[in-house]
Amino acid sequence: DAGITQSPRHKVTETGTPVTLRCHQTENHRYMYWYRQDPGHGLRLIHYSYGVKDTDKGEVSDGYSVSRSKTEDFLLTLESATSSQTSVYFCATPAPEQYFGPGTRLTVT
Amino acid sequence: AQSVSQHNHHVILSEAASLELGCNYSYGGTVNLFWYVQYPGQHLQLLLKYFSGDPLVKGIKGFEAEFIKSKFSFNLRKPSVQWSDTAEYFCAVSPSGRDDKIIFGKGTRLHILP
């Protein structure tokens, strides 16, 4: 599983609150990815990183920001959570074949 | 733009039936191809991959896939499914050398009747 952990695994939060999800990898991979998974949409890329402090937007980046201050950690932040961001969030690394973390189930009420 | 199409959204089979899940992609250049499986309540796991060479790729748990370049297809097959194959299956494509550009299909939900 490429040594990927995610925290928290479950979170319930209220609309308008900030939320940060953490992805941690132990394999020193350069690439890291954040996806969201929703029924009928499959996996959609939110943001990805190709190195420390190097990030770029994916398909559904609006409302999300990321940071990567060290190789092993890739943070996803919802600045002001909305109900449409209720989803399961997966972190993945490396590339081209990806291995996924266990996921974070986020509910925004 | 690069895209991946999985034709079947939901497939129901009986145990021991043969399986073929379709995957087509649109991209004009050289690609890397993947199939992932997601068992209920779990994360995605790599089932098999194709980078180059023999277009018939064998993966874990008896699955295989064939890359047909002329048809832009990478269909997943298994000769005899088991109840434990109940899961969602995702096809994914990335242009060779473009590690930031992996695109997933919307998935096919497979239900095996015991």
XYZ file of N, CA and C in Angstrom:
669
model
N 0.815 -1.201 0.000
C 0.000 0.000 0.000
C 0.853 1.256 0.000
N 2.162 1.122 -0.328
C 3.060 2.268 -0.473
C 3.165 3.092 0.803
N 2.848 2.522 1.947
C 3.053 3.212 3.205
C 2.308 4.512 3.336
N 1.049 4.539 2.912
C 0.262 5.768 2.964
C -0.745 5.701 4.102
N -0.775 6.725 4.896
C -1.799 6.864 5.928
C -2.519 8.185 5.746
N -3.761 8.208 6.158
C -4.565 9.425 6.081
C -5.197 9.683 7.438
N -5.315 10.973 7.770
C -5.989 11.333 9.012
C -6.756 12.633 8.832
N -7.922 12.755 9.470
C -8.625 11.690 10.183
C -9.223 10.691 9.200
N -9.742 9.589 9.670
C -10.405 8.626 8.796
C -11.881 8.983 8.601
N -12.451 9.618 9.581
C -13.836 10.075 9.499
C -13.911 11.457 10.129
N -14.741 12.307 9.526
C -14.943 13.625 10.123
C -16.309 14.144 9.732
N -16.978 14.724 10.708
C -18.234 15.425 10.477
C -18.000 16.868 10.875
N -18.342 17.773 9.991
C -18.119 19.177 10.273
C -19.310 19.988 9.787
N -19.349 21.229 10.192
C -20.468 22.087 9.812
C -20.092 22.975 8.634
N -21.081 23.333 7.860
C -20.877 24.247 6.735
C -20.191 25.520 7.207
N -19.187 25.939 6.452
C -18.492 27.179 6.756
C -17.240 27.024 7.596
N -17.009 25.855 8.131
C -15.819 25.651 8.960
C -14.654 25.189 8.103
N -13.430 25.529 8.497
C -12.269 25.021 7.762
C -11.947 23.586 8.178
N -11.460 22.829 7.229
C -11.116 21.432 7.491
C -9.791 21.126 6.811
N -8.916 20.431 7.504
C -7.653 20.002 6.907
C -7.520 18.493 7.018
N -7.244 17.882 5.885
C -6.995 16.453 5.830
C -5.509 16.227 5.576
N -4.985 15.180 6.206
C -3.551 14.926 6.098
C -3.275 13.598 5.414
N -2.289 13.621 4.542
C -1.790 12.404 3.915
C -0.318 12.282 4.244
N 0.078 11.109 4.701
C 1.452 10.881 5.103
C 1.984 9.637 4.401
N 3.158 9.761 3.765
C 3.762 8.611 3.105
C 5.195 8.421 3.594
N 5.601 7.171 3.603
C 6.899 6.832 4.184
C 7.901 6.365 3.132
N 7.538 6.444 1.847
C 8.376 5.886 0.780
C 9.173 6.941 0.017
N 9.123 8.171 0.459
C 9.916 9.245 -0.154
C 9.545 9.500 -1.614
N 8.247 9.294 -1.941
C 7.798 9.510 -3.306
C 7.704 10.992 -3.617
N 8.020 11.310 -4.861
C 7.956 12.699 -5.292
C 6.517 13.155 -5.522
N 5.729 12.298 -6.188
C 4.366 12.686 -6.542
C 3.389 12.257 -5.460
N 2.446 13.141 -5.167
C 1.328 12.824 -4.288
C 0.075 13.464 -4.852
N -1.057 12.806 -4.625
C -2.311 13.224 -5.241
C -3.445 13.218 -4.208
N -4.373 14.141 -4.398
C -5.627 14.106 -3.638
C -6.785 13.933 -4.618
N -7.647 12.934 -4.334
C -8.837 12.679 -5.123
C -10.059 12.743 -4.210
N -11.184 12.986 -4.835
C -12.448 12.749 -4.151
C -13.223 11.701 -4.941
N -13.968 10.871 -4.215
C -14.752 9.828 -4.855
C -16.216 10.010 -4.511
N -17.039 10.103 -5.540
C -18.473 10.289 -5.373
C -19.206 9.319 -6.290
N -20.328 8.799 -5.845
C -21.096 7.858 -6.687
C -21.426 8.481 -8.038
N -21.170 7.716 -9.089
C -21.477 8.183 -10.440
C -20.415 9.064 -11.052
N -19.429 9.440 -10.277
C -18.353 10.304 -10.792
C -16.993 9.623 -10.761
N -16.900 8.483 -10.124
C -15.603 7.828 -10.023
C -14.660 8.656 -9.168
N -13.396 8.646 -9.539
C -12.392 9.452 -8.841
C -12.092 10.706 -9.638
N -12.040 11.807 -8.947
C -11.695 13.061 -9.605
C -10.530 13.704 -8.869
N -9.572 14.133 -9.641
C -8.357 14.709 -9.072
C -8.614 16.121 -8.580
N -8.219 16.397 -7.354
C -8.404 17.720 -6.767
C -7.145 18.554 -6.960
N -6.062 18.084 -6.402
C -4.754 18.712 -6.542
C -3.703 17.616 -6.516
N -2.533 17.949 -7.013
C -1.427 17.016 -6.895
C -0.145 17.790 -6.632
N 0.858 17.075 -6.192
C 2.150 17.688 -5.906
C 3.244 16.871 -6.594
N 4.196 17.595 -7.147
C 5.324 16.933 -7.803
C 6.638 17.238 -7.103
N 6.534 17.703 -5.880
C 7.711 17.951 -5.059
C 7.359 18.890 -3.921
N 8.297 19.052 -2.998
C 8.067 19.960 -1.873
C 7.793 21.360 -2.409
N 6.710 21.914 -1.958
C 6.241 23.251 -2.345
C 5.815 23.350 -3.813
N 5.794 22.236 -4.530
C 5.357 22.232 -5.926
C 4.020 21.529 -6.034
N 2.987 22.310 -6.329
C 1.651 21.732 -6.430
C 0.953 22.282 -7.663
N -0.094 21.582 -8.075
C -0.868 22.052 -9.221
C -2.307 21.586 -9.072
N -3.186 22.254 -9.822
C -4.614 21.965 -9.716
C -4.991 20.771 -10.560
N -6.019 20.080 -10.086
C -6.606 19.009 -10.852
C -7.936 19.430 -11.422
N -8.766 18.438 -11.657
C -10.047 18.653 -12.333
C -11.061 19.427 -11.489
N -11.037 19.224 -10.160
C -12.075 19.802 -9.298
C -11.432 20.545 -8.128
N -10.623 21.529 -8.415
C -9.828 22.194 -7.383
C -10.551 23.344 -6.668
N -11.657 23.833 -7.210
C -12.339 24.969 -6.589
C -12.779 24.632 -5.169
N -12.443 25.521 -4.224
C -12.827 25.325 -2.833
C -11.818 24.549 -2.016
N -10.727 24.129 -2.670
C -9.680 23.355 -2.003
C -8.329 24.030 -2.180
N -7.486 23.889 -1.181
C -6.089 24.280 -1.316
C -5.226 23.177 -0.726
N -3.961 23.163 -1.114
C -3.049 22.125 -0.641
C -1.735 22.752 -0.217
N -1.013 21.988 0.576
C 0.336 22.421 0.925
C 1.215 21.203 1.114
N 2.477 21.378 0.766
C 3.442 20.305 0.945
C 4.764 20.933 1.368
N 4.978 20.949 2.662
C 6.180 21.572 3.209
C 7.312 20.561 3.400
N 6.979 19.283 3.364
C 7.994 18.240 3.409
C 7.530 17.051 2.585
N 8.465 16.247 2.147
C 8.153 15.182 1.204
C 7.065 14.247 1.684
N 7.065 13.935 2.964
C 6.162 12.901 3.447
C 4.733 13.341 3.695
N 4.477 14.636 3.745
C 3.138 15.112 4.105
C 2.526 15.989 3.020
N 1.260 15.701 2.725
C 0.511 16.477 1.727
C -0.841 16.791 2.352
N -1.078 18.065 2.596
C -2.284 18.492 3.295
C -3.312 19.045 2.312
N -4.555 18.686 2.541
C -5.677 19.210 1.764
C -6.550 20.028 2.695
N -6.817 21.284 2.320
C -7.619 22.160 3.160
C -8.868 22.620 2.436
N -9.988 22.482 3.116
C -11.233 23.075 2.668
C -11.371 24.355 3.478
N -11.226 25.480 2.828
C -11.173 26.758 3.553
C -12.477 27.054 4.280
N -13.577 26.721 3.617
C -14.911 26.952 4.186
C -15.803 25.838 3.644
N -15.948 24.782 4.413
C -16.589 23.571 3.916
C -18.046 23.820 3.490
N -18.436 23.161 2.413
C -19.817 23.212 1.934
C -20.365 21.787 1.832
N -21.680 21.668 1.776
C -22.298 20.339 1.733
C -21.882 19.568 0.475
N -21.563 20.292 -0.597
C -21.141 19.624 -1.839
C -19.759 18.983 -1.710
N -19.066 19.291 -0.627
C -17.758 18.696 -0.396
C -17.840 17.443 0.480
N -19.058 17.058 0.826
C -19.252 15.753 1.467
C -18.816 14.686 0.475
N -17.860 13.860 0.872
C -17.273 12.911 -0.064
C -16.315 11.997 0.685
N -15.757 11.058 -0.064
C -14.640 10.280 0.456
C -13.389 10.768 -0.253
N -12.382 11.117 0.519
C -11.153 11.688 -0.019
C -10.026 10.662 0.080
N -9.371 10.469 -1.055
C -8.251 9.523 -1.104
C -6.984 10.257 -1.493
N -5.918 9.881 -0.807
C -4.588 10.318 -1.167
C -3.933 9.181 -1.949
N -3.064 9.506 -2.878
C -2.382 8.474 -3.657
C -0.965 8.905 -3.981
N -0.126 7.911 -4.162
C 1.258 8.108 -4.574
C 1.756 6.785 -5.076
N 2.767 6.646 -5.918
C 3.428 7.760 -6.580
C 2.876 7.925 -7.981
N 3.669 7.787 -8.975
C 3.273 7.823 -10.373
C 4.275 6.965 -11.151
N 3.903 6.389 -12.302
C 2.588 6.465 -12.918
C 1.560 5.537 -12.284
N 1.944 4.381 -11.765
C 0.939 3.544 -11.106
C 0.752 4.078 -9.698
N -0.482 4.200 -9.278
C -0.753 4.843 -8.015
C -1.237 3.840 -6.980
N -0.846 4.094 -5.748
C -1.315 3.339 -4.612
C -2.035 4.312 -3.694
N -3.155 3.830 -3.176
C -4.057 4.719 -2.480
C -4.024 4.515 -0.978
N -4.258 5.621 -0.277
C -4.437 5.545 1.154
C -5.817 4.996 1.491
N -6.096 4.826 2.785
C -7.351 4.198 3.212
C -8.571 5.102 3.062
N -8.375 6.387 2.829
C -9.501 7.288 2.618
C -9.949 8.004 3.878
N -10.553 9.170 3.669
C -11.189 9.942 4.742
C -12.619 10.213 4.322
N -13.548 9.783 5.159
C -14.958 10.051 4.877
C -15.340 11.345 5.564
N -15.643 12.364 4.757
C -15.976 13.694 5.281
C -17.449 13.980 5.043
N -18.122 14.367 6.105
C -19.526 14.774 6.012
C -19.637 16.214 6.455
N -20.212 17.038 5.578
C -20.417 18.451 5.899
C -21.915 18.666 6.085
N -22.287 19.053 7.293
C -23.721 19.192 7.600
C -24.186 20.643 7.512
N -9.254 16.260 -25.520
C -8.824 16.030 -24.143
C -8.833 14.533 -23.846
N -7.964 14.164 -22.969
C -7.864 12.768 -22.579
C -9.114 12.342 -21.816
N -9.649 11.156 -22.106
C -10.822 10.677 -21.380
C -10.819 9.155 -21.348
N -11.562 8.614 -20.407
C -11.697 7.165 -20.245
C -13.173 6.829 -20.137
N -13.601 5.838 -20.885
C -15.004 5.452 -20.883
C -15.145 3.990 -20.490
N -15.938 3.752 -19.475
C -16.270 2.381 -19.083
C -17.738 2.164 -19.438
N -17.977 1.209 -20.292
C -19.296 1.099 -20.910
C -20.368 0.598 -19.967
N -19.998 -0.275 -19.070
C -20.969 -0.885 -18.174
C -20.862 -0.237 -16.803
N -21.977 0.301 -16.331
C -21.954 0.925 -15.012
C -22.214 -0.106 -13.918
N -23.034 -1.097 -14.258
C -23.401 -2.102 -13.263
C -23.544 -3.436 -13.981
N -22.810 -4.437 -13.508
C -22.850 -5.770 -14.095
C -23.192 -6.780 -13.012
N -24.119 -7.658 -13.334
C -24.498 -8.721 -12.398
C -24.247 -10.067 -13.071
N -23.493 -10.921 -12.415
C -23.171 -12.241 -12.945
C -23.340 -13.298 -11.871
N -23.505 -14.511 -12.300
C -23.491 -15.641 -11.370
C -22.075 -16.163 -11.226
N -21.818 -16.800 -10.114
C -20.490 -17.410 -9.907
C -20.178 -18.353 -11.055
N -18.907 -18.396 -11.434
C -18.363 -19.235 -12.500
C -18.603 -18.663 -13.891
N -19.367 -17.588 -13.994
C -19.558 -16.959 -15.303
C -18.267 -16.270 -15.722
N -18.138 -16.041 -17.026
C -16.975 -15.310 -17.515
C -17.272 -13.812 -17.487
N -16.210 -13.042 -17.310
C -16.354 -11.600 -17.153
C -15.554 -10.872 -18.210
N -16.146 -9.835 -18.774
C -15.385 -8.888 -19.576
C -15.943 -7.508 -19.321
N -15.102 -6.608 -18.835
C -15.475 -5.217 -18.595
C -14.760 -4.345 -19.618
N -15.529 -3.508 -20.264
C -14.966 -2.690 -21.324
C -14.357 -1.390 -20.821
N -13.273 -0.980 -21.486
C -12.631 0.288 -21.207
C -12.074 0.824 -22.507
N -12.483 2.023 -22.860
C -11.921 2.707 -24.016
C -11.375 4.059 -23.583
N -10.336 4.496 -24.247
C -9.747 5.779 -23.893
C -9.560 6.611 -25.155
N -9.436 7.886 -24.929
C -9.137 8.762 -26.051
C -7.853 9.513 -25.735
N -6.857 9.199 -26.514
C -5.579 9.904 -26.433
C -4.743 9.440 -27.610
N -4.096 10.369 -28.282
C -3.404 10.024 -29.516
C -2.020 9.454 -29.366
N -1.428 9.566 -28.189
C -0.048 9.146 -28.020
C 0.091 7.851 -27.244
N 1.298 7.597 -26.797
C 1.587 6.396 -26.015
C 1.036 6.542 -24.605
N 0.426 5.470 -24.124
C -0.235 5.554 -22.821
C 0.196 4.423 -21.890
N 0.017 4.681 -20.618
C 0.066 3.652 -19.590
C -1.376 3.347 -19.206
N -1.677 2.079 -18.965
C -3.061 1.677 -18.702
C -3.141 0.870 -17.417
N -4.231 1.063 -16.691
C -4.377 0.427 -15.381
C -5.810 -0.035 -15.167
N -5.948 -1.077 -14.383
C -7.225 -1.446 -13.796
C -7.041 -1.502 -12.284
N -7.996 -0.865 -11.598
C -8.024 -0.883 -10.140
C -9.313 -1.551 -9.684
N -9.264 -2.125 -8.490
C -10.445 -2.716 -7.881
C -10.665 -2.098 -6.507
N -11.919 -1.878 -6.186
C -12.264 -1.341 -4.866
C -13.320 -2.249 -4.247
N -12.914 -3.029 -3.262
C -13.859 -3.871 -2.541
C -14.682 -3.001 -1.594
N -15.879 -3.454 -1.252
C -16.767 -2.636 -0.417
C -16.072 -2.120 0.836
N -16.138 -0.804 1.025
C -15.573 -0.183 2.219
C -14.074 -0.045 2.227
N -13.429 -0.356 1.111
C -11.964 -0.297 1.083
C -11.481 0.729 0.063
N -10.158 0.923 0.031
C -9.582 1.840 -0.935
C -9.268 1.103 -2.234
N -8.911 1.854 -3.248
C -8.573 1.254 -4.535
C -7.257 0.496 -4.444
N -7.229 -0.649 -5.126
C -6.010 -1.450 -5.198
C -5.705 -1.717 -6.664
N -4.421 -1.680 -7.001
C -4.006 -1.936 -8.367
C -4.211 -3.405 -8.706
N -4.926 -3.650 -9.791
C -5.217 -5.011 -10.241
C -4.192 -5.451 -11.281
N -3.936 -4.579 -12.242
C -2.913 -4.848 -13.244
C -2.575 -3.553 -13.966
N -1.475 -3.615 -14.716
C -0.998 -2.425 -15.407
C -0.346 -2.826 -16.722
N -0.384 -1.888 -17.662
C 0.308 -2.059 -18.928
C 1.129 -0.803 -19.192
N 2.426 -1.013 -19.436
C 3.291 0.102 -19.836
C 3.767 -0.095 -21.266
N 4.194 -1.306 -21.601
C 4.686 -1.613 -22.943
C 4.857 -3.125 -23.048
N 5.171 -3.602 -24.263
C 5.439 -5.028 -24.434
C 4.193 -5.823 -24.749
N 4.133 -7.036 -24.240
C 3.022 -7.945 -24.504
C 1.703 -7.274 -24.166
N 0.789 -7.159 -25.142
C -0.467 -6.453 -24.875
C -1.424 -7.233 -23.979
N -1.143 -8.501 -23.750
C -1.969 -9.272 -22.830
C -1.290 -9.262 -21.467
N -1.955 -8.636 -20.523
C -1.361 -8.426 -19.210
C -2.095 -9.277 -18.182
N -1.341 -9.968 -17.375
C -1.963 -10.763 -16.304
C -1.780 -10.047 -14.976
N -2.876 -10.029 -14.191
C -2.831 -9.363 -12.908
C -3.077 -10.335 -11.772
N -3.444 -9.761 -10.654
C -3.698 -10.581 -9.488
C -5.077 -11.213 -9.567
N -5.291 -12.263 -8.777
C -6.589 -12.913 -8.607
C -7.190 -13.434 -9.911
N -6.348 -13.808 -10.860
C -6.831 -14.422 -12.089
C -7.340 -13.468 -13.147
N -7.191 -12.177 -12.922
C -7.624 -11.192 -13.904
C -6.568 -10.982 -14.979
N -7.024 -10.632 -16.166
C -6.132 -10.249 -17.241
C -6.789 -9.144 -18.054
N -5.980 -8.438 -18.816
C -6.514 -7.380 -19.674
C -5.714 -7.383 -20.964
N -6.392 -6.998 -22.032
C -5.736 -6.948 -23.331
C -5.782 -5.538 -23.877
N -4.621 -5.039 -24.239
C -4.502 -3.720 -24.849
C -4.605 -3.895 -26.358
N -5.616 -3.273 -26.959
C -5.748 -3.275 -28.408
C -5.594 -1.840 -28.865
N -4.420 -1.535 -29.372
C -4.081 -0.148 -29.689
C -4.996 0.427 -30.757
N -5.341 -0.381 -31.758
C -6.155 0.112 -32.869
C -7.566 0.460 -32.426
N -7.995 -0.139 -31.337
C -9.343 0.125 -30.820
C -9.321 1.028 -29.591
N -8.152 1.465 -29.184
C -8.014 2.298 -27.974
C -8.734 1.632 -26.800
N -8.550 0.330 -26.678
C -9.272 -0.394 -25.638
C -8.329 -1.157 -24.724
N -8.817 -1.383 -23.523
C -8.056 -2.130 -22.503
C -9.087 -2.856 -21.640
N -9.670 -3.908 -22.193
C -10.754 -4.611 -21.519
C -10.229 -5.589 -20.478
N -10.943 -5.675 -19.401
C -10.588 -6.562 -18.288
C -11.373 -7.868 -18.415
N -10.699 -8.981 -18.165
C -11.363 -10.286 -18.307
C -11.010 -11.198 -17.133
N -11.935 -12.118 -16.880
C -11.676 -13.210 -15.941
C -12.534 -14.392 -16.400
N -11.943 -15.561 -16.570
C -12.691 -16.690 -17.135
C -13.828 -17.192 -16.244
N -13.638 -17.097 -14.926
C -14.639 -17.663 -14.014
C -14.644 -16.831 -12.729
N -15.698 -16.051 -12.552
C -15.728 -15.135 -11.401
C -16.196 -15.858 -10.137
N -15.798 -15.249 -9.027
C -16.191 -15.766 -7.709
C -16.978 -14.695 -6.979
N -17.724 -15.110 -5.979
C -18.501 -14.170 -5.189
C -17.603 -13.069 -4.621
N -16.374 -13.418 -4.283
C -15.445 -12.447 -3.689
C -14.964 -11.397 -4.683
N -15.318 -11.557 -5.954
C -14.964 -10.531 -6.946
C -15.951 -9.370 -6.948
N -16.988 -9.465 -6.159
C -17.932 -8.357 -6.027
C -17.180 -7.116 -5.570
N -17.227 -6.079 -6.398
C -16.427 -4.883 -6.136
C -16.728 -3.861 -7.235
N -16.075 -2.716 -7.118
C -16.142 -1.734 -8.191
C -14.786 -1.714 -8.884
N -14.819 -1.639 -10.209
C -13.602 -1.726 -11.008
C -13.426 -0.427 -11.798
N -12.206 0.096 -11.737
C -11.902 1.356 -12.397
C -10.772 1.169 -13.396
N -10.990 1.658 -14.596
C -9.954 1.724 -15.603
C -9.299 3.108 -15.513
N -7.999 3.188 -15.761
C -7.301 4.473 -15.695
C -6.235 4.536 -16.780
N -5.978 5.736 -17.237
C -5.039 5.964 -18.337
C -4.154 7.150 -18.000
N -2.867 7.033 -18.332
C -2.000 8.200 -18.248
C -1.083 8.208 -19.458
N -0.852 9.391 -20.033
C 0.107 9.464 -21.141
C 1.491 9.098 -20.632
N 2.211 8.339 -21.401
C 3.568 7.957 -20.995
C 4.398 9.204 -20.758
N 5.070 9.224 -19.633
C 5.918 10.357 -19.306
C 5.195 11.528 -18.679
N 3.869 11.435 -18.572
C 3.106 12.513 -17.945
C 2.459 11.975 -16.679
N 3.231 11.922 -15.617
C 2.764 11.314 -14.385
C 1.681 12.135 -13.705
N 1.505 13.370 -14.131
C 0.481 14.188 -13.511
C -0.873 14.047 -14.188
N -0.952 13.218 -15.206
C -2.158 13.216 -16.038
C -2.836 11.862 -16.039
N -3.086 11.283 -14.913
C -3.825 10.024 -14.874
C -5.307 10.333 -14.759
N -6.080 9.702 -15.606
C -7.521 9.919 -15.640
C -8.213 8.595 -15.364
N -9.210 8.620 -14.488
C -9.966 7.422 -14.139
C -11.307 7.414 -14.854
N -11.753 6.227 -15.220
C -13.121 6.062 -15.659
C -14.061 6.157 -14.472
N -15.354 6.173 -14.751
C -16.339 6.349 -13.690
C -16.618 5.066 -12.910
N -16.079 3.970 -13.363
C -16.192 2.735 -12.605
C -17.316 1.828 -13.081
N -17.125 0.542 -12.869
C -18.153 -0.468 -13.124
C -18.368 -1.252 -11.843
N -19.605 -1.245 -11.395
C -19.928 -1.966 -10.174
C -20.300 -3.395 -10.553
N -19.541 -4.360 -10.063
C -19.751 -5.777 -10.361
C -20.358 -6.472 -9.156
N -21.463 -7.157 -9.415
C -22.131 -7.901 -8.338
C -22.202 -9.352 -8.764
N -21.602 -10.235 -7.956
C -21.597 -11.663 -8.258
C -22.605 -12.369 -7.353
N -23.516 -13.069 -7.974
C -24.532 -13.816 -7.227
C -23.963 -15.171 -6.816
N -24.144 -15.522 -5.542
C -23.576 -16.803 -5.073
C -24.339 -18.001 -5.626
